[in-house]
């Protein structure tokens, strides 16, 4: 898949998938990109392009030199962003964390102060990352406001839509992504809400030519020219050999279509509302925040003076051992929450009430 002559059908399908998704997100025909092995690698690849384009010098060949580069991200950003920042060699200081509001969205009123503070410390801020939505709580950052800020300061705007980008297929939910069409780059995982067997991630650039900036690298045994050849995908992907991932994404889109995925998203988001409603009604439970997507964070409140974090961690261990339900845990603002990401559209309200009953029973008896 790295070169056209070795995988022409897959390369053509990949082109079709990228072009279709780009239009879906509100970009025009000039947008372009590629598929890659997961959101983690997708974020890294996009950030490499961001650096090459916004650093103001040839960072690919000269390295970071003595310039301290950095980006602004929500404190709820996925860990792959901090990993990418550190791989880029910017260190801890290169990731400037913007606080979140009570629904765990980036508090954009703090952007200016965070930017100024970074500049004062000698960091050249070159981009902002928006969450759509965040992994922890499924919160969508205010993308329009971030886009405005990036336009004002001439910064790159990258959107991590690995999980929540699927909302683009839903008439009811796509407003959460309002502003994503102004991003310079974005990623979306097909293996999150789009039913794809792992791994298939799209990295899409508003201006297709930007996608060639990631690896300004020569590999003359594979291709003769240094031009932007869309069909030699290896020029732009981290991978050289790559699995035929376009096959999965292409056929899922072709066979089921946008309406189907819109319905899946609607169903999953509604399920989260249902679960949240049930949690709110039970006074032995606490809901962290109203879900914006298909992710619900909550915790059980211990009767006696047990330590709540320990109590919920023990509940989760019991659930895991029992094996009927799988939920994860998440530490938010120093407190431990149970986190349910509802991925199966066939999940019913009965499953939720049964889960909550089960947690109640574990709390009463075993813990
Ligand atoms: C899942 C996720 C990632 C990482 O994607 P992988 O495909 O697991 O590497 C990055 N960002 C967000 C917001 C995610 O939800």
Coordinates of C-alpha atoms and ligand atoms in Angstrom, one line a residue:
X1 CA 0.0 0.0 0.0
X2 CA 3.0 2.3 0.3
X3 CA 3.3 2.6 -3.5
X4 CA 0.5 2.5 -6.1
X5 CA 2.0 -0.2 -8.2
X6 CA 2.0 -2.6 -5.3
X7 CA -1.5 -2.0 -4.1
X8 CA -3.5 -0.1 -6.7
X9 CA -7.1 -1.2 -5.8
X10 CA -6.5 -0.5 -2.1
X11 CA -4.9 2.9 -2.9
X12 CA -7.9 3.9 -5.1
X13 CA -10.4 2.8 -2.3
X14 CA -8.4 4.8 0.2
X15 CA -8.6 7.9 -2.0
X16 CA -12.4 7.4 -2.2
X17 CA -12.8 7.0 1.5
X18 CA -10.7 10.1 2.3
X19 CA -12.5 12.3 -0.2
X20 CA -15.9 11.2 1.0
X21 CA -15.0 11.8 4.7
X22 CA -13.4 15.2 3.9
X23 CA -16.7 16.4 2.2
X24 CA -18.7 14.9 5.1
X25 CA -16.7 17.1 7.5
X26 CA -17.3 20.2 5.5
X27 CA -14.0 20.5 3.6
X28 CA -14.0 20.9 -0.1
X29 CA -12.4 18.9 -3.0
X30 CA -8.9 20.3 -2.2
X31 CA -8.8 18.4 1.1
X32 CA -6.8 15.2 1.2
X33 CA -5.2 12.7 3.5
X34 CA -4.7 9.0 4.1
X35 CA -5.5 6.1 6.4
X36 CA -3.1 5.0 9.1
X37 CA -2.8 2.5 11.9
X38 CA -4.7 4.1 14.7
X39 CA -5.5 7.5 16.2
X40 CA -2.3 7.6 18.2
X41 CA -0.2 7.4 15.0
X42 CA -2.7 9.7 13.3
X43 CA -2.3 12.4 15.9
X44 CA 1.5 12.1 15.7
X45 CA 1.5 12.3 11.9
X46 CA -0.7 15.4 11.9
X47 CA 1.5 17.1 14.5
X48 CA 4.5 16.4 12.4
X49 CA 2.9 18.3 9.5
X50 CA 1.8 21.1 12.0
X51 CA 5.4 21.5 13.1
X52 CA 6.8 21.5 9.6
X53 CA 4.3 24.1 8.4
X54 CA 4.1 26.4 11.4
X55 CA 7.6 26.2 13.0
X56 CA 8.9 28.9 10.6
X57 CA 11.9 26.9 9.5
X58 CA 12.7 23.4 8.1
X59 CA 12.2 21.5 11.3
X60 CA 12.2 18.2 9.6
X61 CA 15.8 18.6 8.5
X62 CA 17.1 20.9 11.2
X63 CA 15.4 19.4 14.2
X64 CA 14.1 21.5 17.0
X65 CA 17.3 23.5 17.1
X66 CA 17.1 26.0 20.0
X67 CA 13.5 26.8 19.4
X68 CA 11.0 25.8 22.1
X69 CA 7.8 24.9 20.3
X70 CA 4.5 24.1 21.9
X71 CA 0.8 23.6 21.4
X72 CA -2.3 24.3 23.5
X73 CA -4.5 21.4 24.4
X74 CA -7.4 20.7 26.7
X75 CA -6.3 19.1 30.0
X76 CA -8.7 16.3 28.9
X77 CA -6.7 15.5 25.7
X78 CA -6.0 11.9 24.9
X79 CA -2.6 10.7 26.1
X80 CA -1.5 10.2 22.5
X81 CA -1.2 14.0 22.2
X82 CA 1.3 14.2 25.0
X83 CA 3.1 11.2 23.6
X84 CA 3.4 12.9 20.2
X85 CA 4.6 16.2 21.8
X86 CA 7.3 14.3 23.6
X87 CA 8.3 12.3 20.5
X88 CA 8.6 15.7 18.8
X89 CA 11.1 16.6 21.5
X90 CA 9.2 19.5 23.0
X91 CA 9.1 17.9 26.4
X92 CA 6.5 18.6 29.1
X93 CA 6.7 22.3 28.5
X94 CA 5.6 21.9 24.9
X95 CA 2.1 20.8 25.9
X96 CA 0.3 23.7 27.4
X97 CA -2.8 22.5 29.1
X98 CA -5.9 24.6 29.0
X99 CA -8.4 24.0 31.8
X100 CA -11.9 22.6 31.2
X101 CA -15.3 23.8 32.2
X102 CA -17.9 21.9 34.3
X103 CA -18.8 19.7 31.3
X104 CA -15.1 19.0 30.6
X105 CA -14.9 21.1 27.4
X106 CA -11.9 23.3 26.9
X107 CA -12.6 26.6 28.7
X108 CA -11.9 28.8 25.7
X109 CA -12.0 31.9 27.9
X110 CA -8.6 30.8 29.3
X111 CA -7.0 30.4 25.9
X112 CA -5.5 33.9 25.8
X113 CA -4.0 33.7 29.3
X114 CA -2.5 30.2 28.6
X115 CA -1.0 31.5 25.3
X116 CA 0.5 34.6 27.0
X117 CA 1.9 32.5 29.8
X118 CA 3.6 30.1 27.4
X119 CA 5.0 33.0 25.4
X120 CA 6.3 34.5 28.6
X121 CA 8.2 31.3 29.3
X122 CA 9.8 31.4 25.9
X123 CA 7.7 28.9 24.1
X124 CA 6.7 29.5 20.5
X125 CA 3.1 28.3 20.4
X126 CA 2.2 27.0 16.9
X127 CA -1.1 25.2 17.3
X128 CA -4.2 24.3 19.2
X129 CA -5.8 20.8 19.5
X130 CA -9.5 20.5 19.9
X131 CA -11.2 17.4 21.4
X132 CA -14.3 16.0 19.5
X133 CA -15.0 14.5 21.9
X134 CA -12.7 13.7 24.8
X135 CA -11.9 10.1 25.7
X136 CA -12.7 10.5 29.4
X137 CA -16.1 12.0 29.2
X138 CA -17.0 12.3 25.5
X139 CA -17.0 16.1 25.7
X140 CA -16.9 18.2 22.6
X141 CA -14.7 21.3 22.8
X142 CA -16.2 24.6 21.4
X143 CA -14.5 24.2 18.0
X144 CA -15.8 27.5 16.5
X145 CA -14.2 29.5 19.4
X146 CA -10.9 27.6 19.0
X147 CA -11.0 28.2 15.2
X148 CA -11.5 31.9 15.9
X149 CA -8.5 31.9 18.3
X150 CA -6.3 30.1 15.8
X151 CA -7.3 32.5 13.0
X152 CA -6.5 35.5 15.3
X153 CA -3.0 34.2 16.3
X154 CA -2.2 32.4 13.1
X155 CA -2.0 28.9 14.7
X156 CA -2.6 25.5 13.3
X157 CA -5.9 24.0 14.3
X158 CA -6.0 20.2 14.7
X159 CA -9.1 18.3 15.9
X160 CA -8.8 15.0 17.6
X161 CA -12.1 13.5 16.5
X162 CA -10.9 9.9 16.9
X163 CA -13.9 8.9 19.0
X164 CA -16.6 11.5 18.4
X165 CA -16.1 12.3 14.7
X166 CA -18.7 9.8 13.9
X167 CA -21.3 12.3 15.0
X168 CA -20.8 13.9 11.5
X169 CA -23.2 11.3 10.1
X170 CA -26.0 12.3 12.5
X171 CA -28.4 15.2 11.6
X172 CA -29.2 15.4 15.3
X173 CA -25.7 15.3 16.7
X174 CA -23.5 16.9 14.1
X175 CA -23.8 20.4 15.6
X176 CA -21.4 19.2 18.3
X177 CA -18.8 19.3 15.5
X178 CA -19.6 22.8 14.4
X179 CA -16.3 24.5 13.5
X180 CA -14.5 21.3 12.5
X181 CA -14.7 22.4 8.9
X182 CA -12.3 25.2 9.9
X183 CA -9.6 22.8 11.1
X184 CA -6.3 22.5 9.3
X185 CA -6.2 18.8 10.1
X186 CA -8.3 16.2 11.9
X187 CA -8.3 12.5 12.6
X188 CA -11.2 10.0 13.0
X189 CA -11.0 6.4 14.0
X190 CA -13.2 4.0 12.0
X191 CA -12.7 1.4 14.8
X192 CA -14.6 3.5 17.4
X193 CA -18.2 4.2 16.5
X194 CA -18.0 3.2 12.8
X195 CA -18.0 -0.6 13.3
X196 CA -14.6 -1.2 11.7
X197 CA -12.4 -3.9 12.9
X198 CA -9.2 -2.3 14.3
X199 CA -7.2 -0.4 13.2
X200 CA -8.4 2.1 10.6
X201 CA -7.8 5.9 11.2
X202 CA -8.3 8.7 8.7
X203 CA -6.0 11.7 8.8
X204 CA -7.5 14.5 6.8
X205 CA -6.0 17.9 5.9
X206 CA -8.1 20.9 4.8
X207 CA -5.4 21.8 2.2
X208 CA -4.4 18.5 0.6
X209 CA -0.9 19.7 -0.1
X210 CA -0.2 20.1 3.6
X211 CA -0.3 16.3 3.9
X212 CA 3.0 16.1 2.0
X213 CA 4.8 18.2 4.6
X214 CA 4.8 15.4 7.3
X215 CA 7.8 13.5 5.9
X216 CA 9.7 15.7 3.5
X217 CA 11.8 12.6 3.0
X218 CA 13.4 10.9 0.0
X219 CA 13.1 7.1 -0.8
X220 CA 14.4 6.9 -4.3
X221 CA 14.1 3.2 -4.6
X222 CA 10.3 3.5 -4.2
X223 CA 9.5 6.5 -6.3
X224 CA 11.3 8.6 -8.9
X225 CA 9.9 12.0 -8.2
X226 CA 9.6 14.2 -5.2
X227 CA 6.3 15.6 -6.4
X228 CA 3.0 15.3 -4.6
X229 CA 1.9 12.0 -6.0
X230 CA -1.4 11.1 -4.2
X231 CA -1.2 7.5 -5.4
X232 CA 2.2 6.8 -3.7
X233 CA 0.7 6.9 -0.2
X234 CA 3.9 6.0 1.5
X235 CA 5.2 9.5 0.9
X236 CA 2.7 10.7 3.5
X237 CA 2.1 7.8 5.9
X238 CA 4.2 6.7 8.8
X239 CA 3.9 3.1 7.5
X240 CA 5.8 1.7 4.6
X241 CA 4.0 -1.6 4.2
X242 CA 0.4 -1.1 5.4
X243 CA -2.5 -3.5 5.7
X244 CA -5.4 -3.1 3.2
X245 CA -7.3 -1.0 5.7
X246 CA -9.2 0.9 3.0
X247 CA -11.1 -2.3 2.2
X248 CA -12.9 -2.3 5.6
X249 CA -13.7 1.4 5.6
X250 CA -14.8 1.5 2.0
X251 CA -17.2 -1.4 2.2
X252 CA -18.7 -0.3 5.5
X253 CA -19.5 3.1 4.0
X254 CA -20.6 1.6 0.7
X255 CA -22.7 -1.2 2.2
X256 CA -24.4 0.6 5.1
X257 CA -24.2 4.3 4.1
X258 CA -24.3 7.5 6.0
X259 CA -27.8 7.2 7.2
X260 CA -27.0 3.9 9.0
X261 CA -24.1 5.4 10.9
X262 CA -26.2 8.4 11.7
X263 CA -28.7 6.1 13.3
X264 CA -26.0 4.2 15.2
X265 CA -24.7 7.5 16.6
X266 CA -28.2 8.6 17.6
X267 CA -28.9 5.3 19.3
X268 CA -25.6 5.2 21.2
X269 CA -25.9 8.9 22.3
X270 CA -29.5 8.3 23.4
X271 CA -28.5 5.2 25.3
X272 CA -26.0 7.3 27.3
X273 CA -28.8 9.8 28.1
X274 CA -30.9 6.8 29.3
X275 CA -28.2 5.5 31.5
X276 CA -27.4 9.0 32.9
X277 CA -31.1 9.5 33.7
X278 CA -31.2 6.2 35.6
X279 CA -28.1 7.2 37.6
X280 CA -29.6 10.6 38.5
X281 CA -32.8 8.9 39.8
X282 CA -30.9 6.6 42.2
X283 CA -29.7 8.5 45.2
X284 CA -26.9 6.0 45.9
X285 CA -25.2 7.0 42.6
X286 CA -23.6 10.2 41.5
X287 CA -23.4 11.3 37.8
X288 CA -20.2 13.2 37.0
X289 CA -21.8 15.3 34.2
X290 CA -24.5 15.1 31.6
X291 CA -23.1 13.1 28.7
X292 CA -22.5 14.8 25.4
X293 CA -21.8 11.5 23.5
X294 CA -22.0 7.8 24.4
X295 CA -19.7 8.0 27.4
X296 CA -21.1 8.1 31.0
X297 CA -19.0 8.6 34.1
X298 CA -20.5 8.0 37.5
X299 CA -19.8 6.5 40.9
X300 CA -21.5 4.6 43.6
X301 CA -21.7 6.4 46.9
X302 CA -20.7 4.2 49.9
X303 CA -23.2 4.0 52.8
X304 CA -20.7 4.2 55.6
X305 CA -17.5 6.2 55.7
X306 CA -15.6 4.0 53.3
X307 CA -13.2 5.8 51.0
X308 CA -15.2 6.4 47.8
X309 CA -12.3 5.8 45.4
X310 CA -11.4 2.5 46.9
X311 CA -15.1 1.5 47.1
X312 CA -15.6 2.1 43.4
X313 CA -12.4 0.4 42.4
X314 CA -13.5 -2.6 44.3
X315 CA -16.9 -2.6 42.7
X316 CA -15.2 -2.5 39.3
X317 CA -13.0 -5.4 40.1
X318 CA -16.0 -7.5 41.1
X319 CA -17.8 -6.6 37.9
X320 CA -14.7 -7.6 35.9
X321 CA -14.5 -11.0 37.7
X322 CA -18.2 -11.6 37.2
X323 CA -17.7 -10.9 33.5
X324 CA -21.2 -9.9 32.5
X325 CA -20.4 -6.2 32.3
X326 CA -17.3 -4.4 31.3
X327 CA -16.8 -0.9 32.4
X328 CA -13.6 1.0 33.0
X329 CA -12.5 3.5 35.6
X330 CA -11.3 7.0 35.1
X331 CA -9.6 9.4 37.4
X332 CA -11.1 12.9 37.0
X333 CA -10.2 15.8 39.2
X334 CA -8.5 13.5 41.7
X335 CA -11.6 11.3 42.0
X336 CA -12.2 7.8 40.7
X337 CA -15.2 7.3 38.5
X338 CA -16.7 4.3 36.7
X339 CA -16.9 4.9 33.0
X340 CA -19.2 3.3 30.5
X341 CA -18.6 3.8 26.8
X342 CA -21.7 2.4 25.1
X343 CA -20.5 1.0 21.8
X344 CA -23.2 -1.6 21.0
X345 CA -26.4 -0.2 19.6
X346 CA -28.3 -3.3 20.8
X347 CA -27.7 -2.3 24.5
X348 CA -31.1 -1.8 26.1
X349 CA -32.4 0.1 29.1
X350 CA -32.7 -3.3 30.8
X351 CA -29.0 -3.8 30.6
X352 CA -28.4 -0.5 32.3
X353 CA -30.9 -1.1 35.2
X354 CA -29.4 -4.5 35.6
X355 CA -25.9 -3.1 35.7
X356 CA -26.9 -0.5 38.4
X357 CA -28.7 -3.2 40.4
X358 CA -25.7 -5.4 40.2
X359 CA -23.4 -2.6 41.4
X360 CA -25.9 -1.9 44.3
X361 CA -25.7 -5.6 45.2
X362 CA -21.9 -5.7 45.1
X363 CA -21.8 -2.6 47.3
X364 CA -24.2 -4.2 49.9
X365 CA -22.7 -7.6 50.1
X366 CA -19.2 -8.1 48.9
X367 CA -17.3 -5.0 49.3
Ligands
LIG1 C1 -9.1 6.3 21.0 C2 -8.6 7.7 20.9 C3 -7.3 8.0 20.5 C4 -6.3 6.9 20.1 O1 -6.7 6.2 19.1 P1 -6.1 4.7 18.8 O2 -6.8 4.3 17.6 O3 -6.6 3.9 20.0 O4 -4.6 4.8 18.7 C5 -6.9 9.3 20.4 N1 -7.8 10.3 20.7 C6 -9.0 10.1 21.2 C7 -9.9 11.2 21.5 C8 -9.5 8.8 21.3 O5 -10.7 8.5 21.8

